[in-house]
Steps between C-alpha positions, in 0.01 A plus 500: 500500500461827304372316199237328728372832629485639148301215366270494787431885459436439116264206590326709753462795243354255242255345734399825640427628145309200401286511814436882438386442146304204592324713783422785264349254240300335767371842614407589150331169435306543826357832404409373154330206664301719723387709193391193306312377794311826546421499126365158521295602824354788283418273210326245730293761663387626145421148400292450814299813438440397132394146618269659743355719217470215262313309756259794586433518122427132474276535806298779326464311186397192701231693685373680188497201268161387646322837456642551167388144385150580639496826318592324171240244571231760551607704202479183277163449624381851426651476154318179438154662609566799289591301185179279547278802554644667182447159321139481612451860398418646841 
């Protein structure tokens, strides 16, 4: 009967030790997971800001493409008129 108590005590110590180690590892893994998730959250926030900035730049160029094209068109006409006047000797 004494061997049975000793064996059960040894088994209890082993199981308690394994559970304690598992608990410590689980706590550390949980903390690291929370840190990783916070990093991912910061990265996604920065990516959203970057996407919004890129969208704003795209809108700016889309809106300014018409006036720029018109300006180039008018400049081309003015250059053509000036060249023809010089060619005619005016």
